[in-house]
Amino acid sequence: MIKQMQWAENQITPQQVAELELNGVKPQQLQRPENQVASPEVPAPAPAPAPEVRPEEPPHVSRGVVESVGEIPNQLYERLGLTMPKWLLWVLTVVLGIVLSGLLVSTLALWTPLWSNLDQTEEDTGLGVKEQQKIPLPGELWGKISEYQLSRPMNILIMGIEPVKGTVDGSPESFAGKSDTMLMARLNPSDKSIKVLSIPKDTMIAIPEEKGLTKVSDANAQGGPVLAARVVSRTLSNAPIDRYIRISTSGLRQLVDQLGGVEVFVPQAMSYQDAAGKSVSLVSGWQTINGEQAELFVRYREAGLGDLPRVQRQQALIKALLERLNSPTVLPRLPQLTRIMRKYFDTNLKIEEMMALVNFSLNQDRDNFQMTVLPGGFSRFSQDPDSYWLNMTGQQSLLNDYVGVNVPGLKADARSVPKLKIAIQNASNQPQLTEKVINYLKQKGFTSVYAVPDWPDTQRQTQIIVQKGNRELGDNLQKIVGLGQVEVSATGDLESDLTIRIGKDWK
């Protein structure tokens, strides 16, 4: 039987985000609450009671026991001298029993830790071997991972947190720092897509009950994942946020090391020296980097360019990690990697949801994995030149595709492909091609075509990089030029709508 991830219709307020833990529900009965973060101006409806969990009745139940239980309402009726019909008393009794059982299940769920059944010995659980075998173990779950599936779209807020100094790495206190990285991932089973929206850490937002504006990276430090989810939701026009994941930067190092390193292209040399005098450096070009180098790769910041180049490298590393995780040599080790990595993760995902997400991700087509960055720019009038200010004009398509929100009155960008800003970047090692491509596009009616510095890595195949997240635009440009591999990511020229990275196949 296929186990479907079902999501209830009730919405959950931000204050309840932190309370979402494992429910004592079998995978077949799993339901997902729509954990939408509500705006403070709009009161959030109360959460629906937890579904009743009914254990299967034993095949042989004593008739005497059933009859004695059935006499309880009759005895109450006679002793209390009630005048109501007996059938009404029966209904009230059944309803009261269902409500109490639901409350009991909810209470137990809130006190059950996410990883409560992992790596426990018989002494830890107080169970014998036979009883312990009844508890689903990680290996058993991974062996049946294909049975866990998503049935509706899911939005997950992902934050990379630098551990707080002086705390034990992986402890609750260590996750109370600023978010160095912030992503909104939307998994949509209807079109089998994963879409990732990068939110620059310097994005200016308003935090409730705070005076003035601050950066979105401060939200986790000031109010944890609940506040972070609330402000991100409001920033994205009250987008629903179903779950959150906080990852320690130490976890990134460990993950890359456990995978045996990942291969990335480093556009330019970079080096860093910390307060203790320890230095880390990377040369330009393709290379396999370890965990410490991966942290430098995604956190290195060039002066005067703000957070956007870091966002581009973060997206490049995400692609490299996914390719490595999909390697045939790594897939069998995923259960072991999960156990090793769990101390560096803080999340309110249920174990069954994790199985469904992993299963969904492992069956993704490359073209259905898309990334972009929250649109905006830097203000010359701001006291902080690195502060990033949103510009959502014409971004209805982005909000709909990447967070599932339709905003009345917000128009989509209706420009045709020839009217878009097209950056030409030469990666063919043939300098004459840059001008040739520009002239060709102008003859085709393109009005905003410009050259950018050559890409340092020579490529055989031309790439069409969709900078703003709408794959349809890249497909249309591909039809016009007759070649090019379309990639939806924010790794092209930052000022462009589309970037053509010329390869050797352009004649």
Short mmCIF file of C-alpha atoms in Angstrom, two decimals:
data_model
loop_
_atom_site.label_atom_id
_atom_site.label_comp_id
_atom_site.label_asym_id
_atom_site.label_seq_id
_atom_site.Cartn_x
_atom_site.Cartn_y
_atom_site.Cartn_z
CA MET A 1 0.00 0.00 0.00
CA ILE A 2 1.35 3.45 -0.90
CA LYS A 3 1.54 5.75 2.10
CA GLN A 4 0.36 9.24 1.08
CA MET A 5 1.31 12.41 2.97
CA GLN A 6 -2.08 14.03 3.71
CA TRP A 7 -2.32 17.61 4.93
CA ALA A 8 -5.21 18.96 7.02
CA GLU A 9 -6.87 22.22 6.03
CA ASN A 10 -6.47 23.99 9.36
CA GLN A 11 -3.92 26.77 9.50
CA ILE A 12 -1.46 27.09 12.35
CA THR A 13 -0.21 30.33 13.79
CA PRO A 14 3.52 31.11 14.14
CA GLN A 15 3.41 30.55 17.89
CA GLN A 16 2.61 26.91 17.18
CA VAL A 17 5.46 26.31 14.76
CA ALA A 18 7.82 25.26 17.53
CA GLU A 19 5.24 22.82 18.92
CA LEU A 20 5.11 20.63 15.82
CA GLU A 21 6.69 17.32 16.78
CA LEU A 22 6.17 13.67 15.99
CA ASN A 23 2.61 12.47 16.34
CA GLY A 24 1.86 8.90 17.35
CA VAL A 25 0.29 8.17 13.98
CA LYS A 26 1.07 5.30 11.68
CA PRO A 27 2.48 6.26 8.27
CA GLN A 28 -0.79 5.26 6.62
CA GLN A 29 -2.64 7.77 8.78
CA LEU A 30 -0.16 10.63 8.49
CA GLN A 31 -1.67 14.06 8.05
CA ARG A 32 0.12 17.32 7.53
CA PRO A 33 -1.24 20.49 9.11
CA GLU A 34 -1.03 23.54 6.90
CA ASN A 35 1.41 25.35 9.14
CA GLN A 36 0.82 28.74 7.62
CA VAL A 37 2.38 31.63 9.44
CA ALA A 38 -0.35 34.19 9.92
CA SER A 39 0.10 37.93 9.80
CA PRO A 40 -0.33 39.62 13.20
CA GLU A 41 -3.15 41.74 11.79
CA VAL A 42 -5.22 38.68 10.93
CA PRO A 43 -6.28 36.37 13.77
CA ALA A 44 -5.32 32.77 13.10
CA PRO A 45 -7.95 30.07 13.47
CA ALA A 46 -7.55 27.60 16.29
CA PRO A 47 -5.85 24.31 15.40
CA ALA A 48 -8.11 21.36 14.78
CA PRO A 49 -8.00 18.53 17.35
CA ALA A 50 -5.59 15.73 16.62
CA PRO A 51 -7.09 12.82 14.69
CA GLU A 52 -8.24 9.82 16.69
CA VAL A 53 -5.82 6.94 16.56
CA ARG A 54 -7.69 3.65 16.89
CA PRO A 55 -5.68 0.50 17.51
CA GLU A 56 -6.88 -2.62 15.82
CA GLU A 57 -9.17 -4.75 17.97
CA PRO A 58 -7.90 -8.18 18.93
CA PRO A 59 -9.54 -10.89 16.86
CA HIS A 60 -11.08 -12.57 19.96
CA VAL A 61 -12.74 -10.16 22.37
CA SER A 62 -14.80 -11.47 25.29
CA ARG A 63 -18.50 -10.67 24.80
CA GLY A 64 -18.81 -10.22 28.56
CA VAL A 65 -16.27 -7.41 28.53
CA VAL A 66 -18.06 -5.60 25.72
CA GLU A 67 -21.42 -5.89 27.46
CA SER A 68 -20.01 -4.62 30.79
CA VAL A 69 -18.54 -1.56 29.07
CA GLY A 70 -21.83 -0.94 27.32
CA GLU A 71 -23.65 -0.87 30.69
CA ILE A 72 -21.72 2.20 31.89
CA PRO A 73 -23.97 4.85 30.22
CA ASN A 74 -27.08 2.98 31.39
CA GLN A 75 -25.86 2.97 35.02
CA LEU A 76 -25.05 6.69 34.86
CA TYR A 77 -28.49 7.34 33.43
CA GLU A 78 -30.25 5.54 36.29
CA ARG A 79 -28.07 6.88 39.18
CA LEU A 80 -28.20 10.50 38.03
CA GLY A 81 -31.90 10.40 37.33
CA LEU A 82 -31.47 12.00 33.93
CA THR A 83 -34.52 12.92 31.91
CA MET A 84 -32.75 13.13 28.55
CA PRO A 85 -33.26 10.24 26.10
CA LYS A 86 -30.82 7.39 26.50
CA TRP A 87 -29.71 7.69 22.89
CA LEU A 88 -28.56 11.28 23.57
CA LEU A 89 -26.51 10.15 26.58
CA TRP A 90 -24.86 7.51 24.39
CA VAL A 91 -23.92 10.15 21.79
CA LEU A 92 -22.45 12.47 24.46
CA THR A 93 -20.44 9.60 25.92
CA VAL A 94 -18.93 8.65 22.57
CA VAL A 95 -18.11 12.28 21.65
CA LEU A 96 -16.48 12.90 25.05
CA GLY A 97 -14.37 9.76 24.64
CA ILE A 98 -13.15 10.84 21.21
CA VAL A 99 -12.22 14.35 22.45
CA LEU A 100 -10.32 13.00 25.47
CA SER A 101 -8.42 10.47 23.37
CA GLY A 102 -7.49 13.21 20.89
CA LEU A 103 -6.18 15.43 23.67
CA LEU A 104 -4.16 12.54 25.05
CA VAL A 105 -2.57 11.83 21.66
CA SER A 106 -1.73 15.53 21.15
CA THR A 107 -0.15 15.79 24.60
CA LEU A 108 2.00 12.71 24.03
CA ALA A 109 3.06 14.01 20.60
CA LEU A 110 4.29 17.30 22.04
CA TRP A 111 6.48 15.47 24.53
CA THR A 112 7.90 12.99 22.02
CA PRO A 113 11.29 14.11 20.60
CA LEU A 114 11.81 13.88 16.85
CA TRP A 115 14.54 11.26 17.05
CA SER A 116 13.20 9.44 20.13
CA ASN A 117 13.43 5.95 18.61
CA LEU A 118 16.92 6.25 17.19
CA ASP A 119 19.99 4.62 18.70
CA GLN A 120 18.21 3.56 21.90
CA THR A 121 19.33 0.54 23.85
CA GLU A 122 17.09 -1.80 25.80
CA GLU A 123 18.24 -0.12 29.01
CA ASP A 124 17.30 3.31 27.64
CA THR A 125 13.78 2.27 26.69
CA GLY A 126 13.09 -0.26 29.44
CA LEU A 127 11.82 -2.71 26.84
CA GLY A 128 12.84 -6.27 26.16
CA VAL A 129 14.00 -7.48 22.79
CA LYS A 130 10.51 -8.45 21.58
CA GLU A 131 8.97 -5.12 22.57
CA GLN A 132 11.88 -3.14 21.12
CA GLN A 133 11.45 -4.81 17.76
CA LYS A 134 7.95 -3.34 17.48
CA ILE A 135 9.39 0.20 17.28
CA PRO A 136 10.24 1.26 13.68
CA LEU A 137 14.00 1.54 13.35
CA PRO A 138 15.79 3.86 10.90
CA GLY A 139 16.92 0.95 8.76
CA GLU A 140 13.38 -0.37 8.51
CA LEU A 141 12.06 3.03 7.50
CA TRP A 142 14.76 3.56 4.88
CA GLY A 143 14.06 0.10 3.50
CA LYS A 144 10.46 1.18 2.84
CA ILE A 145 11.24 4.74 1.76
CA SER A 146 9.48 4.30 -1.60
CA GLU A 147 6.18 3.92 0.26
CA TYR A 148 6.31 7.49 1.63
CA GLN A 149 5.04 10.11 -0.80
CA LEU A 150 3.92 13.73 -0.79
CA SER A 151 0.34 14.43 -1.81
CA ARG A 152 0.34 18.25 -1.64
CA PRO A 153 2.89 21.09 -1.99
CA MET A 154 5.12 21.79 1.02
CA ASN A 155 7.07 24.96 1.89
CA ILE A 156 10.13 24.55 4.11
CA LEU A 157 12.19 27.39 5.58
CA ILE A 158 15.87 26.38 5.72
CA MET A 159 18.36 28.38 7.79
CA GLY A 160 22.10 27.97 8.15
CA ILE A 161 22.99 29.01 11.71
CA GLU A 162 26.45 29.86 12.99
CA PRO A 163 26.73 28.22 16.45
CA VAL A 164 26.64 30.65 19.35
CA LYS A 165 30.08 31.02 20.93
CA GLY A 166 30.47 29.26 24.25
CA THR A 167 27.68 26.73 23.62
CA VAL A 168 27.89 23.01 22.93
CA ASP A 169 27.65 22.45 19.18
CA GLY A 170 24.25 20.91 18.38
CA SER A 171 22.62 21.97 21.66
CA PRO A 172 19.39 24.04 21.57
CA GLU A 173 21.38 27.07 22.75
CA SER A 174 23.81 26.77 19.83
CA PHE A 175 20.98 27.40 17.33
CA ALA A 176 20.09 30.79 18.84
CA GLY A 177 22.42 32.80 16.61
CA LYS A 178 21.88 34.74 13.40
CA SER A 179 21.02 32.92 10.19
CA ASP A 180 23.97 33.10 7.85
CA THR A 181 21.96 31.47 5.05
CA MET A 182 18.20 31.46 4.41
CA LEU A 183 16.29 29.50 1.79
CA MET A 184 12.64 28.80 1.08
CA ALA A 185 12.21 25.40 -0.58
CA ARG A 186 8.91 24.42 -2.20
CA LEU A 187 8.31 20.77 -3.08
CA ASN A 188 5.34 20.34 -5.39
CA PRO A 189 4.18 16.83 -6.31
CA SER A 190 1.69 18.14 -8.89
CA ASP A 191 4.48 19.11 -11.30
CA LYS A 192 7.21 17.06 -9.56
CA SER A 193 9.34 20.14 -8.96
CA ILE A 194 11.65 21.47 -6.26
CA LYS A 195 12.02 25.25 -6.32
CA VAL A 196 14.43 27.06 -4.02
CA LEU A 197 14.20 30.79 -3.29
CA SER A 198 17.38 32.26 -1.80
CA ILE A 199 16.78 35.11 0.66
CA PRO A 200 19.89 37.31 1.04
CA LYS A 201 20.87 37.64 4.71
CA ASP A 202 20.97 41.45 4.40
CA THR A 203 17.35 41.70 3.23
CA MET A 204 15.67 44.52 5.14
CA ILE A 205 12.48 43.49 6.95
CA ALA A 206 10.24 44.69 9.76
CA ILE A 207 10.19 42.54 12.90
CA PRO A 208 6.95 42.79 14.94
CA GLU A 209 7.20 44.84 18.13
CA GLU A 210 10.57 46.23 17.04
CA LYS A 211 11.24 49.85 16.10
CA GLY A 212 12.37 50.43 12.54
CA LEU A 213 13.81 47.92 10.10
CA THR A 214 16.42 45.24 10.56
CA LYS A 215 18.03 42.46 8.52
CA VAL A 216 16.26 39.15 8.07
CA SER A 217 19.30 37.34 9.49
CA ASP A 218 18.49 38.83 12.92
CA ALA A 219 15.06 37.19 13.16
CA ASN A 220 16.26 33.80 14.41
CA ALA A 221 18.51 35.40 17.04
CA GLN A 222 15.65 37.57 18.33
CA GLY A 223 12.84 35.01 18.32
CA GLY A 224 14.00 31.63 17.05
CA PRO A 225 12.40 29.75 14.14
CA VAL A 226 8.90 30.98 15.05
CA LEU A 227 9.82 34.63 14.54
CA ALA A 228 11.96 33.84 11.51
CA ALA A 229 9.07 31.99 9.89
CA ARG A 230 6.68 34.81 10.72
CA VAL A 231 8.75 37.60 9.16
CA VAL A 232 9.64 35.56 6.09
CA SER A 233 5.98 34.70 5.59
CA ARG A 234 4.97 38.37 5.82
CA THR A 235 7.81 39.38 3.49
CA LEU A 236 6.51 36.89 0.92
CA SER A 237 2.90 38.14 1.04
CA ASN A 238 1.81 35.78 3.86
CA ALA A 239 3.21 32.67 2.19
CA PRO A 240 2.49 29.43 4.07
CA ILE A 241 5.48 27.91 5.87
CA ASP A 242 4.85 24.28 6.74
CA ARG A 243 8.11 23.27 8.39
CA TYR A 244 11.54 24.64 9.23
CA ILE A 245 15.06 23.23 9.25
CA ARG A 246 17.98 24.88 11.04
CA ILE A 247 21.43 23.59 10.10
CA SER A 248 24.59 24.37 12.04
CA THR A 249 27.51 25.55 9.92
CA SER A 250 29.43 22.78 11.69
CA GLY A 251 26.91 20.39 10.17
CA LEU A 252 27.82 21.61 6.68
CA ARG A 253 31.48 20.80 7.33
CA GLN A 254 30.58 17.37 8.67
CA LEU A 255 28.22 16.57 5.80
CA VAL A 256 30.78 17.43 3.11
CA ASP A 257 33.48 15.45 4.90
CA GLN A 258 31.19 12.44 5.35
CA LEU A 259 30.44 12.53 1.62
CA GLY A 260 34.16 12.46 0.85
CA GLY A 261 34.10 16.04 -0.46
CA VAL A 262 32.14 17.65 -3.30
CA GLU A 263 33.29 18.96 -6.66
CA VAL A 264 32.69 22.66 -7.37
CA PHE A 265 34.01 25.32 -9.71
CA VAL A 266 35.68 28.20 -7.86
CA PRO A 267 35.38 31.32 -10.07
CA GLN A 268 38.19 33.19 -8.33
CA ALA A 269 40.79 32.53 -5.67
CA MET A 270 39.67 33.25 -2.12
CA SER A 271 41.35 33.10 1.27
CA TYR A 272 40.38 33.77 4.87
CA GLN A 273 42.16 34.01 8.20
CA ASP A 274 40.23 33.79 11.46
CA ALA A 275 40.97 35.52 14.78
CA ALA A 276 43.07 32.55 15.92
CA GLY A 277 45.33 32.93 12.90
CA LYS A 278 44.04 29.84 11.09
CA SER A 279 43.82 30.35 7.34
CA VAL A 280 41.77 28.63 4.64
CA SER A 281 42.26 29.26 0.95
CA LEU A 282 40.95 28.11 -2.41
CA VAL A 283 42.46 28.48 -5.86
CA SER A 284 40.28 29.13 -8.89
CA GLY A 285 39.06 26.28 -11.07
CA TRP A 286 37.37 22.90 -10.64
CA GLN A 287 38.31 21.02 -7.49
CA THR A 288 37.00 18.65 -4.83
CA ILE A 289 36.66 20.59 -1.58
CA ASN A 290 36.41 19.32 1.98
CA GLY A 291 34.07 20.55 4.70
CA GLU A 292 36.26 23.41 5.89
CA GLN A 293 36.77 24.64 2.34
CA ALA A 294 33.05 24.33 1.62
CA GLU A 295 32.29 26.65 4.53
CA LEU A 296 34.75 29.20 3.15
CA PHE A 297 33.24 28.80 -0.33
CA VAL A 298 29.71 29.71 0.79
CA ARG A 299 30.59 32.32 3.42
CA TYR A 300 33.39 34.27 1.71
CA ARG A 301 32.34 37.84 1.06
CA GLU A 302 33.88 40.19 -1.47
CA ALA A 303 34.00 43.84 -0.51
CA GLY A 304 31.43 46.07 -2.20
CA LEU A 305 29.33 43.26 -3.72
CA GLY A 306 26.96 42.60 -0.82
CA ASP A 307 25.51 39.13 -0.24
CA LEU A 308 24.56 38.22 -3.82
CA PRO A 309 27.84 36.54 -4.91
CA ARG A 310 27.61 34.44 -1.73
CA VAL A 311 24.08 33.45 -2.73
CA GLN A 312 25.38 32.36 -6.14
CA ARG A 313 28.06 30.16 -4.55
CA GLN A 314 25.52 28.73 -2.09
CA GLN A 315 23.37 27.66 -5.03
CA ALA A 316 26.40 26.16 -6.78
CA LEU A 317 27.21 24.16 -3.64
CA ILE A 318 23.59 22.97 -3.32
CA LYS A 319 23.78 21.57 -6.85
CA ALA A 320 27.10 19.87 -6.07
CA LEU A 321 25.71 18.33 -2.87
CA LEU A 322 22.62 16.97 -4.64
CA GLU A 323 24.75 15.41 -7.36
CA ARG A 324 26.96 13.82 -4.73
CA LEU A 325 24.00 12.54 -2.69
CA ASN A 326 22.55 10.94 -5.83
CA SER A 327 25.77 9.03 -6.42
CA PRO A 328 25.29 5.22 -6.42
CA THR A 329 28.12 4.93 -3.89
CA VAL A 330 26.47 7.35 -1.46
CA LEU A 331 22.81 6.29 -1.60
CA PRO A 332 23.28 3.12 0.52
CA ARG A 333 24.99 5.21 3.20
CA LEU A 334 22.13 7.71 3.65
CA PRO A 335 20.75 6.07 6.84
CA GLN A 336 24.20 6.16 8.43
CA LEU A 337 24.72 9.77 7.31
CA THR A 338 21.37 10.69 8.85
CA ARG A 339 22.38 9.32 12.24
CA ILE A 340 25.74 11.11 12.13
CA MET A 341 24.25 14.42 11.04
CA ARG A 342 21.22 14.62 13.32
CA LYS A 343 23.02 16.55 16.09
CA TYR A 344 23.64 19.38 13.66
CA PHE A 345 19.98 19.70 12.61
CA ASP A 346 17.05 21.29 14.40
CA THR A 347 13.71 20.73 12.70
CA ASN A 348 10.03 20.12 13.33
CA LEU A 349 9.75 17.64 10.46
CA LYS A 350 8.22 14.31 11.41
CA ILE A 351 10.21 11.19 10.61
CA GLU A 352 7.61 10.07 8.06
CA GLU A 353 7.77 13.48 6.41
CA MET A 354 11.53 13.16 6.16
CA MET A 355 11.13 9.84 4.40
CA ALA A 356 8.64 11.36 1.96
CA LEU A 357 10.90 14.35 1.27
CA VAL A 358 13.95 12.19 0.64
CA ASN A 359 11.97 9.86 -1.62
CA PHE A 360 10.59 12.85 -3.52
CA SER A 361 14.07 14.39 -3.93
CA LEU A 362 15.72 11.18 -5.09
CA ASN A 363 13.25 10.87 -7.97
CA GLN A 364 13.70 14.39 -9.30
CA ASP A 365 14.41 15.24 -12.90
CA ARG A 366 17.27 17.71 -13.26
CA ASP A 367 15.10 20.19 -15.18
CA ASN A 368 12.57 20.25 -12.34
CA PHE A 369 15.09 21.51 -9.79
CA GLN A 370 15.06 25.31 -10.04
CA MET A 371 16.59 28.12 -8.00
CA THR A 372 16.39 31.89 -7.94
CA VAL A 373 16.99 34.79 -5.56
CA LEU A 374 14.48 37.12 -3.94
CA PRO A 375 14.45 40.19 -6.25
CA GLY A 376 15.80 43.46 -4.93
CA GLY A 377 18.81 45.75 -4.94
CA PHE A 378 21.15 47.90 -2.89
CA SER A 379 20.16 51.45 -1.92
CA ARG A 380 22.59 54.33 -2.26
CA PHE A 381 20.62 56.21 0.38
CA SER A 382 20.96 53.54 3.07
CA GLN A 383 23.43 53.91 5.92
CA ASP A 384 24.50 50.32 5.32
CA PRO A 385 25.67 49.92 1.70
CA ASP A 386 25.23 46.12 1.96
CA SER A 387 21.55 46.32 2.95
CA TYR A 388 19.29 44.61 0.41
CA TRP A 389 15.90 46.17 -0.40
CA LEU A 390 13.14 44.12 -2.00
CA ASN A 391 11.50 44.98 -5.30
CA MET A 392 8.46 42.78 -5.96
CA THR A 393 7.18 44.74 -8.98
CA GLY A 394 5.96 42.31 -11.62
CA GLN A 395 6.84 39.27 -9.47
CA GLN A 396 3.46 37.51 -9.37
CA SER A 397 4.85 34.51 -11.28
CA LEU A 398 7.76 34.15 -8.86
CA LEU A 399 5.49 34.24 -5.79
CA ASN A 400 3.11 31.73 -7.32
CA ASP A 401 5.81 29.31 -8.50
CA TYR A 402 8.20 29.49 -5.54
CA VAL A 403 5.92 29.94 -2.51
CA GLY A 404 2.40 29.24 -3.82
CA VAL A 405 0.93 32.72 -3.29
CA ASN A 406 -1.36 34.73 -5.55
CA VAL A 407 -1.51 38.43 -4.70
CA PRO A 408 -4.54 40.32 -6.09
CA GLY A 409 -3.44 43.36 -8.06
CA LEU A 410 0.20 42.24 -8.40
CA LYS A 411 0.88 41.86 -12.11
CA ALA A 412 3.24 39.41 -13.71
CA ASP A 413 6.13 40.52 -15.92
CA ALA A 414 4.57 40.49 -19.38
CA ARG A 415 7.69 41.40 -21.39
CA SER A 416 8.50 39.18 -24.35
CA VAL A 417 11.92 37.53 -24.51
CA PRO A 418 13.39 40.08 -27.01
CA LYS A 419 12.56 42.86 -24.52
CA LEU A 420 14.44 41.23 -21.62
CA LYS A 421 17.97 42.05 -20.45
CA ILE A 422 20.27 39.44 -22.02
CA ALA A 423 23.86 39.13 -20.79
CA ILE A 424 26.41 37.47 -23.08
CA GLN A 425 29.25 35.65 -21.30
CA ASN A 426 31.91 33.90 -23.35
CA ALA A 427 32.98 30.45 -22.11
CA SER A 428 34.15 29.11 -25.50
CA ASN A 429 37.75 30.38 -25.47
CA GLN A 430 36.93 32.01 -28.81
CA PRO A 431 36.88 35.80 -28.17
CA GLN A 432 35.24 36.67 -31.52
CA LEU A 433 32.04 34.86 -30.58
CA THR A 434 30.92 37.50 -28.07
CA GLU A 435 30.35 40.20 -30.67
CA LYS A 436 28.95 37.64 -33.13
CA VAL A 437 26.25 36.54 -30.67
CA ILE A 438 25.34 40.13 -29.76
CA ASN A 439 24.89 41.09 -33.42
CA TYR A 440 22.88 37.94 -34.11
CA LEU A 441 20.42 38.69 -31.30
CA LYS A 442 20.04 42.33 -32.32
CA GLN A 443 19.14 41.19 -35.83
CA LYS A 444 16.46 39.01 -34.20
CA GLY A 445 14.93 42.11 -32.59
CA PHE A 446 16.52 41.95 -29.13
CA THR A 447 16.82 45.44 -27.66
CA SER A 448 18.87 44.97 -24.46
CA VAL A 449 21.88 42.74 -25.12
CA TYR A 450 25.26 43.40 -23.49
CA ALA A 451 28.59 41.66 -22.85
CA VAL A 452 29.97 40.71 -19.43
CA PRO A 453 33.46 39.41 -18.52
CA ASP A 454 34.33 35.97 -19.88
CA TRP A 455 33.60 32.89 -17.76
CA PRO A 456 36.92 31.35 -16.64
CA ASP A 457 35.81 27.76 -17.27
CA THR A 458 35.72 26.68 -20.92
CA GLN A 459 32.47 24.87 -21.75
CA ARG A 460 31.55 22.61 -24.63
CA GLN A 461 27.83 23.32 -24.49
CA THR A 462 26.15 26.72 -24.43
CA GLN A 463 24.10 27.48 -21.32
CA ILE A 464 21.01 29.65 -21.00
CA ILE A 465 20.83 30.67 -17.35
CA VAL A 466 17.43 31.90 -16.17
CA GLN A 467 18.35 34.41 -13.49
CA LYS A 468 14.82 35.38 -12.38
CA GLY A 469 13.32 31.91 -11.95
CA ASN A 470 10.89 31.60 -14.89
CA ARG A 471 11.96 28.60 -16.96
CA GLU A 472 9.51 29.37 -19.76
CA LEU A 473 11.60 32.42 -20.72
CA GLY A 474 14.71 30.26 -21.05
CA ASP A 475 12.85 27.70 -23.18
CA ASN A 476 11.62 30.49 -25.48
CA LEU A 477 15.15 31.87 -25.90
CA GLN A 478 16.42 28.37 -26.62
CA LYS A 479 13.90 28.06 -29.47
CA ILE A 480 15.05 31.38 -30.93
CA VAL A 481 18.80 30.64 -30.92
CA GLY A 482 18.38 26.94 -31.68
CA LEU A 483 20.72 25.60 -29.00
CA GLY A 484 21.67 25.87 -25.34
CA GLN A 485 21.01 23.93 -22.15
CA VAL A 486 18.49 25.77 -19.96
CA GLU A 487 19.37 26.10 -16.27
CA VAL A 488 17.15 27.90 -13.77
CA SER A 489 19.43 29.40 -11.11
CA ALA A 490 20.74 32.75 -9.92
CA THR A 491 24.29 31.99 -11.10
CA GLY A 492 24.28 34.20 -14.20
CA ASP A 493 24.95 37.92 -14.44
CA LEU A 494 23.22 39.59 -11.49
CA GLU A 495 21.75 42.43 -13.59
CA SER A 496 20.31 40.19 -16.31
CA ASP A 497 17.03 38.41 -16.84
CA LEU A 498 18.79 35.73 -18.90
CA THR A 499 22.49 34.96 -19.35
CA ILE A 500 23.83 33.19 -22.44
CA ARG A 501 27.10 31.48 -21.48
CA ILE A 502 28.58 30.71 -24.88
CA GLY A 503 30.06 27.26 -25.35
CA LYS A 504 32.16 25.69 -28.10
CA ASP A 505 29.00 24.42 -29.79
CA TRP A 506 28.09 27.94 -30.96
CA LYS A 507 29.24 28.22 -34.58
#
